GROMACS .gro file of C-alpha atoms in nm:
model
  265
    1MET     CA    1   2.369   1.457  -2.743
    2LYS     CA    2   2.048   1.623  -2.863
    3GLY     CA    3   1.933   1.294  -3.011
    4CYS     CA    4   1.924   1.140  -2.666
    5HIS     CA    5   1.586   1.267  -2.549
    6LEU     CA    6   1.460   0.927  -2.438
    7LEU     CA    7   1.148   0.959  -2.228
    8PRO     CA    8   1.093   0.731  -1.932
    9ALA     CA    9   0.810   0.482  -1.964
   10ILE     CA   10   0.471   0.637  -1.892
   11SER     CA   11   0.230   0.469  -1.656
   12ALA     CA   12  -0.114   0.443  -1.814
   13GLU     CA   13  -0.278   0.461  -1.473
   14ALA     CA   14  -0.087   0.753  -1.333
   15GLY     CA   15  -0.006   0.938  -1.655
   16ARG     CA   16   0.348   1.008  -1.537
   17PRO     CA   17   0.697   0.851  -1.552
   18SER     CA   18   0.681   0.501  -1.409
   19HIS     CA   19   0.880   0.547  -1.088
   20LYS     CA   20   0.659   0.287  -0.930
   21PRO     CA   21   0.671   0.237  -0.555
   22THR     CA   22   0.820  -0.104  -0.481
   23ARG     CA   23   0.731  -0.273  -0.157
   24ILE     CA   24   1.048  -0.431  -0.029
   25LEU     CA   25   0.926  -0.537   0.314
   26SER     CA   26   0.713  -0.832   0.414
   27VAL     CA   27   0.527  -0.617   0.666
   28LYS     CA   28   0.196  -0.492   0.532
   29CYS     CA   29   0.129  -0.123   0.583
   30SER     CA   30   0.006   0.174   0.385
   31MET     CA   31   0.336   0.358   0.370
   32ILE     CA   32   0.413   0.459   0.013
   33PRO     CA   33   0.778   0.377  -0.063
   34LEU     CA   34   0.949   0.616  -0.303
   35SER     CA   35   1.272   0.487  -0.451
   36HIS     CA   36   1.542   0.754  -0.415
   37PRO     CA   37   1.303   1.051  -0.425
   38HIS     CA   38   1.591   1.299  -0.397
   39ASP     CA   39   1.768   1.176  -0.714
   40PHE     CA   40   1.692   1.297  -1.068
   41TYR     CA   41   2.015   1.151  -1.214
   42GLY     CA   42   1.967   0.775  -1.176
   43ALA     CA   43   1.666   0.742  -1.409
   44GLN     CA   44   1.829   0.932  -1.696
   45PRO     CA   45   1.937   0.755  -2.018
   46PRO     CA   46   2.311   0.675  -2.027
   47CYS     CA   47   2.393   0.959  -2.267
   48VAL     CA   48   2.218   1.213  -2.042
   49ARG     CA   49   2.405   1.083  -1.737
   50ALA     CA   50   2.727   1.118  -1.938
   51ALA     CA   51   2.640   1.480  -2.016
   52ILE     CA   52   2.575   1.551  -1.647
   53ASP     CA   53   2.903   1.379  -1.557
   54ALA     CA   54   3.092   1.598  -1.802
   55ALA     CA   55   2.947   1.911  -1.641
   56SER     CA   56   3.027   1.795  -1.286
   57THR     CA   57   3.307   1.858  -1.042
   58PHE     CA   58   3.380   1.629  -0.747
   59LYS     CA   59   3.526   1.660  -0.401
   60ASP     CA   60   3.546   1.472  -0.072
   61LEU     CA   61   3.425   1.606   0.263
   62ARG     CA   62   3.512   1.485   0.608
   63LYS     CA   63   3.247   1.427   0.871
   64GLY     CA   64   3.130   1.771   0.982
   65GLY     CA   65   3.220   1.932   0.649
   66ARG     CA   66   2.980   2.197   0.524
   67VAL     CA   67   2.805   2.155   0.189
   68MET     CA   68   2.588   2.467   0.221
   69GLN     CA   69   2.543   2.735   0.484
   70GLN     CA   70   2.216   2.886   0.596
   71GLY     CA   71   2.170   3.230   0.442
   72GLU     CA   72   2.414   3.191   0.154
   73THR     CA   73   2.312   3.214  -0.211
   74SER     CA   74   2.384   2.893  -0.399
   75HIS     CA   75   2.509   2.887  -0.757
   76GLN     CA   76   2.564   2.511  -0.759
   77LEU     CA   77   2.356   2.198  -0.726
   78HIS     CA   78   2.511   1.922  -0.514
   79GLN     CA   79   2.467   1.543  -0.514
   80VAL     CA   80   2.567   1.316  -0.227
   81MET     CA   81   2.742   1.034  -0.411
   82SER     CA   82   2.838   0.842  -0.098
   83GLY     CA   83   2.778   0.899   0.271
   84GLU     CA   84   2.501   1.101   0.434
   85VAL     CA   85   2.427   1.466   0.508
   86LYS     CA   86   2.183   1.641   0.736
   87VAL     CA   87   1.974   1.941   0.640
   88SER     CA   88   1.929   2.157   0.948
   89SER     CA   89   1.822   2.502   1.058
   90VAL     CA   90   1.952   2.702   1.355
   91SER     CA   91   1.721   2.935   1.547
   92HIS     CA   92   1.816   3.277   1.686
   93ASP     CA   93   1.898   3.118   2.023
   94GLY     CA   94   2.131   2.859   1.868
   95ARG     CA   95   1.895   2.559   1.876
   96GLU     CA   96   1.943   2.328   1.579
   97THR     CA   97   1.656   2.140   1.417
   98VAL     CA   98   1.730   1.867   1.163
   99VAL     CA   99   1.484   1.890   0.874
  100ALA     CA  100   1.601   1.589   0.672
  101LEU     CA  101   1.872   1.328   0.628
  102ILE     CA  102   1.990   1.284   0.267
  103ARG     CA  103   2.170   0.965   0.173
  104ALA     CA  104   2.376   0.862  -0.130
  105GLY     CA  105   2.209   0.961  -0.457
  106GLY     CA  106   2.023   1.260  -0.314
  107TRP     CA  107   2.064   1.617  -0.439
  108VAL     CA  108   2.059   1.931  -0.225
  109SER     CA  109   2.012   2.306  -0.297
  110LEU     CA  110   1.742   2.233  -0.556
  111SER     CA  111   1.501   2.503  -0.439
  112GLU     CA  112   1.775   2.763  -0.388
  113ILE     CA  113   1.927   2.718  -0.733
  114PHE     CA  114   1.592   2.778  -0.905
  115SER     CA  115   1.444   3.041  -0.672
  116GLY     CA  116   1.761   3.246  -0.634
  117LEU     CA  117   1.677   3.290  -0.265
  118PRO     CA  118   1.932   3.245   0.014
  119GLY     CA  119   1.945   2.897   0.161
  120ASN     CA  120   1.719   2.845   0.462
  121ALA     CA  121   1.922   2.556   0.603
  122ASP     CA  122   2.272   2.426   0.664
  123VAL     CA  123   2.374   2.107   0.484
  124THR     CA  124   2.645   1.920   0.677
  125ALA     CA  125   2.817   1.585   0.628
  126ILE     CA  126   2.741   1.345   0.914
  127THR     CA  127   2.971   1.083   0.760
  128PRO     CA  128   3.260   1.117   0.513
  129VAL     CA  129   3.094   1.228   0.188
  130ARG     CA  130   3.179   1.218  -0.181
  131LEU     CA  131   3.013   1.522  -0.338
  132ARG     CA  132   2.922   1.607  -0.698
  133SER     CA  133   2.855   1.970  -0.793
  134VAL     CA  134   2.694   2.114  -1.107
  135SER     CA  135   2.675   2.489  -1.171
  136ARG     CA  136   2.339   2.657  -1.224
  137SER     CA  137   2.435   2.770  -1.575
  138ALA     CA  138   2.544   2.419  -1.673
  139LEU     CA  139   2.225   2.268  -1.532
  140LEU     CA  140   2.003   2.510  -1.726
  141GLU     CA  141   2.189   2.428  -2.046
  142LEU     CA  142   2.153   2.056  -1.978
  143MET     CA  143   1.780   2.099  -1.917
  144ARG     CA  144   1.739   2.276  -2.253
  145GLU     CA  145   1.919   1.996  -2.435
  146HIS     CA  146   1.769   1.706  -2.237
  147PRO     CA  147   1.402   1.752  -2.134
  148THR     CA  148   1.410   1.433  -1.925
  149ILE     CA  149   1.618   1.622  -1.668
  150ALA     CA  150   1.338   1.878  -1.619
  151GLU     CA  151   1.080   1.599  -1.593
  152GLU     CA  152   1.279   1.420  -1.326
  153LEU     CA  153   1.342   1.744  -1.137
  154LEU     CA  154   0.967   1.804  -1.124
  155ARG     CA  155   0.918   1.455  -0.981
  156VAL     CA  156   1.191   1.506  -0.720
  157LEU     CA  157   1.062   1.846  -0.609
  158SER     CA  158   0.701   1.725  -0.592
  159GLN     CA  159   0.786   1.414  -0.390
  160ARG     CA  160   1.013   1.615  -0.160
  161PHE     CA  161   0.729   1.861  -0.096
  162SER     CA  162   0.494   1.575  -0.010
  163ILE     CA  163   0.743   1.423   0.237
  164LEU     CA  164   0.806   1.760   0.403
  165TYR     CA  165   0.431   1.828   0.424
  166HIS     CA  166   0.369   1.507   0.617
  167THR     CA  167   0.665   1.579   0.844
  168SER     CA  168   0.529   1.926   0.918
  169VAL     CA  169   0.184   1.790   1.001
  170ASP     CA  170   0.335   1.526   1.231
  171ARG     CA  171   0.526   1.791   1.425
  172SER     CA  172   0.205   1.988   1.468
  173VAL     CA  173  -0.035   1.715   1.579
  174LEU     CA  174   0.160   1.422   1.727
  175SER     CA  175   0.305   1.388   2.074
  176LEU     CA  176   0.680   1.343   2.114
  177LYS     CA  177   0.634   0.972   2.184
  178GLU     CA  178   0.427   0.930   1.868
  179ARG     CA  179   0.684   1.120   1.664
  180VAL     CA  180   0.969   0.906   1.801
  181ILE     CA  181   0.782   0.587   1.710
  182LYS     CA  182   0.702   0.713   1.363
  183VAL     CA  183   1.052   0.843   1.287
  184LEU     CA  184   1.215   0.517   1.400
  185TYR     CA  185   0.963   0.315   1.200
  186ILE     CA  186   1.023   0.522   0.887
  187GLN     CA  187   1.401   0.497   0.929
  188ALA     CA  188   1.373   0.117   0.951
  189TYR     CA  189   1.126   0.099   0.662
  190SER     CA  190   1.339   0.323   0.440
  191ARG     CA  191   1.639   0.095   0.485
  192GLY     CA  192   1.438  -0.205   0.369
  193ALA     CA  193   1.494  -0.419   0.679
  194PRO     CA  194   1.304  -0.741   0.588
  195THR     CA  195   1.213  -0.821   0.949
  196GLY     CA  196   1.193  -0.461   1.059
  197GLU     CA  197   1.486  -0.510   1.296
  198VAL     CA  198   1.737  -0.239   1.221
  199THR     CA  199   2.001  -0.043   1.408
  200ILE     CA  200   1.977   0.329   1.344
  201SER     CA  201   2.322   0.475   1.398
  202LEU     CA  202   2.211   0.816   1.515
  203PRO     CA  203   2.326   0.966   1.848
  204GLN     CA  204   2.045   1.077   2.077
  205GLU     CA  205   2.156   1.437   2.031
  206GLU     CA  206   2.103   1.413   1.653
  207LEU     CA  207   1.777   1.220   1.696
  208ALA     CA  208   1.655   1.497   1.928
  209LYS     CA  209   1.736   1.755   1.658
  210LEU     CA  210   1.552   1.548   1.399
  211LEU     CA  211   1.247   1.544   1.627
  212ASP     CA  212   1.289   1.906   1.743
  213ALA     CA  213   1.287   1.777   2.103
  214GLY     CA  214   1.490   1.820   2.420
  215ARG     CA  215   1.737   1.541   2.502
  216GLN     CA  216   1.589   1.475   2.846
  217ALA     CA  217   1.235   1.445   2.709
  218LEU     CA  218   1.361   1.218   2.430
  219ASN     CA  219   1.549   1.000   2.677
  220ARG     CA  220   1.231   0.949   2.883
  221VAL     CA  221   1.042   0.842   2.570
  222LEU     CA  222   1.318   0.602   2.464
  223GLN     CA  223   1.320   0.444   2.810
  224GLU     CA  224   0.942   0.400   2.789
  225LEU     CA  225   0.965   0.236   2.447
  226GLN     CA  226   1.241   0.010   2.575
  227ARG     CA  227   1.017  -0.104   2.860
  228GLU     CA  228   0.748  -0.178   2.600
  229GLY     CA  229   0.993  -0.406   2.420
  230LEU     CA  230   0.994  -0.207   2.097
  231ILE     CA  231   1.352  -0.078   2.098
  232GLU     CA  232   1.696  -0.121   2.246
  233SER     CA  233   1.879   0.205   2.308
  234GLY     CA  234   2.257   0.218   2.327
  235TYR     CA  235   2.544   0.460   2.284
  236GLY     CA  236   2.513   0.636   1.950
  237ALA     CA  237   2.238   0.408   1.816
  238VAL     CA  238   1.881   0.290   1.859
  239ARG     CA  239   1.769  -0.059   1.753
  240LEU     CA  240   1.408  -0.103   1.648
  241LEU     CA  241   1.313  -0.463   1.729
  242GLY     CA  242   1.043  -0.512   1.468
  243LEU     CA  243   0.806  -0.331   1.236
  244GLU     CA  244   0.529  -0.579   1.308
  245ALA     CA  245   0.534  -0.504   1.681
  246VAL     CA  246   0.512  -0.131   1.611
  247GLN     CA  247   0.232  -0.179   1.361
  248LYS     CA  248   0.034  -0.397   1.601
  249LYS     CA  249   0.045  -0.146   1.884
  250TYR     CA  250   0.070   0.185   1.697
  251GLY     CA  251  -0.084   0.105   1.361
  252TYR     CA  252  -0.273   0.434   1.357
  253LEU     CA  253   0.064   0.610   1.318
  254VAL     CA  254   0.196   0.409   1.024
  255ASP     CA  255  -0.116   0.307   0.828
  256VAL     CA  256  -0.165   0.654   0.688
  257GLY     CA  257  -0.057   0.638   0.323
  258GLN     CA  258   0.252   0.846   0.392
  259PRO     CA  259   0.531   0.870   0.131
  260VAL     CA  260   0.867   0.742   0.255
  261ALA     CA  261   1.209   0.761   0.092
  262VAL     CA  262   1.338   0.407   0.035
  263TYR     CA  263   1.702   0.319  -0.026
  264ARG     CA  264   1.849  -0.011  -0.147
  265ASP     CA  265   2.211   0.011  -0.034
   0.00000   0.00000   0.00000
């Protein structure tokens, strides 16, 4: 396996592996799409993927199953192979805030496995999930034998930091209505909806946690956006009626050069 240190193509402009953003929507905006920014496995050469596979264990989780618990020390790295998980934190008074949604391909517990610190969030399946796990010791050995793994991990961690930074700034400076618009827009954009019309299957309770907002306040905002003709809100889902309409009215929210995770399911 040691002869399999194939480096990804280097971009002359960026001086880094060529994980080039690919615009998959017809709508023009300055969002920066990042293809599977939570996945360091997919870009590896076949022999490196085979080595990771050999070091992996697999299991299935039902909806609501726990991948990681806040406060526990992790000795394994986990990949969501199918389904979706939420990364959330619970305050002292029991209020849950959803930090991120990780879809198929994404890895969790990256920071914990390298820092050795207790996890600062729960990771919970919000759909049935197929889960891959790799032990810390196996990962470190793989990184020594295959430098491309370390390179990809650096990319993943750096892009994840950038996404979380923008999310943190938005929560600090934007109103709830602005945050709702931006989150729905990003969810539609990340799913590659060619017309921007997309149904986001997320109950209002979970959307409120993602926005760190009260359900009543969120409901008032959703009703306002429905009156503006931008969304349709139903049981367990919100339908965004078009990226172009959002960009026309609220372009200052989306034309900001913000990195966005893009998935091609």
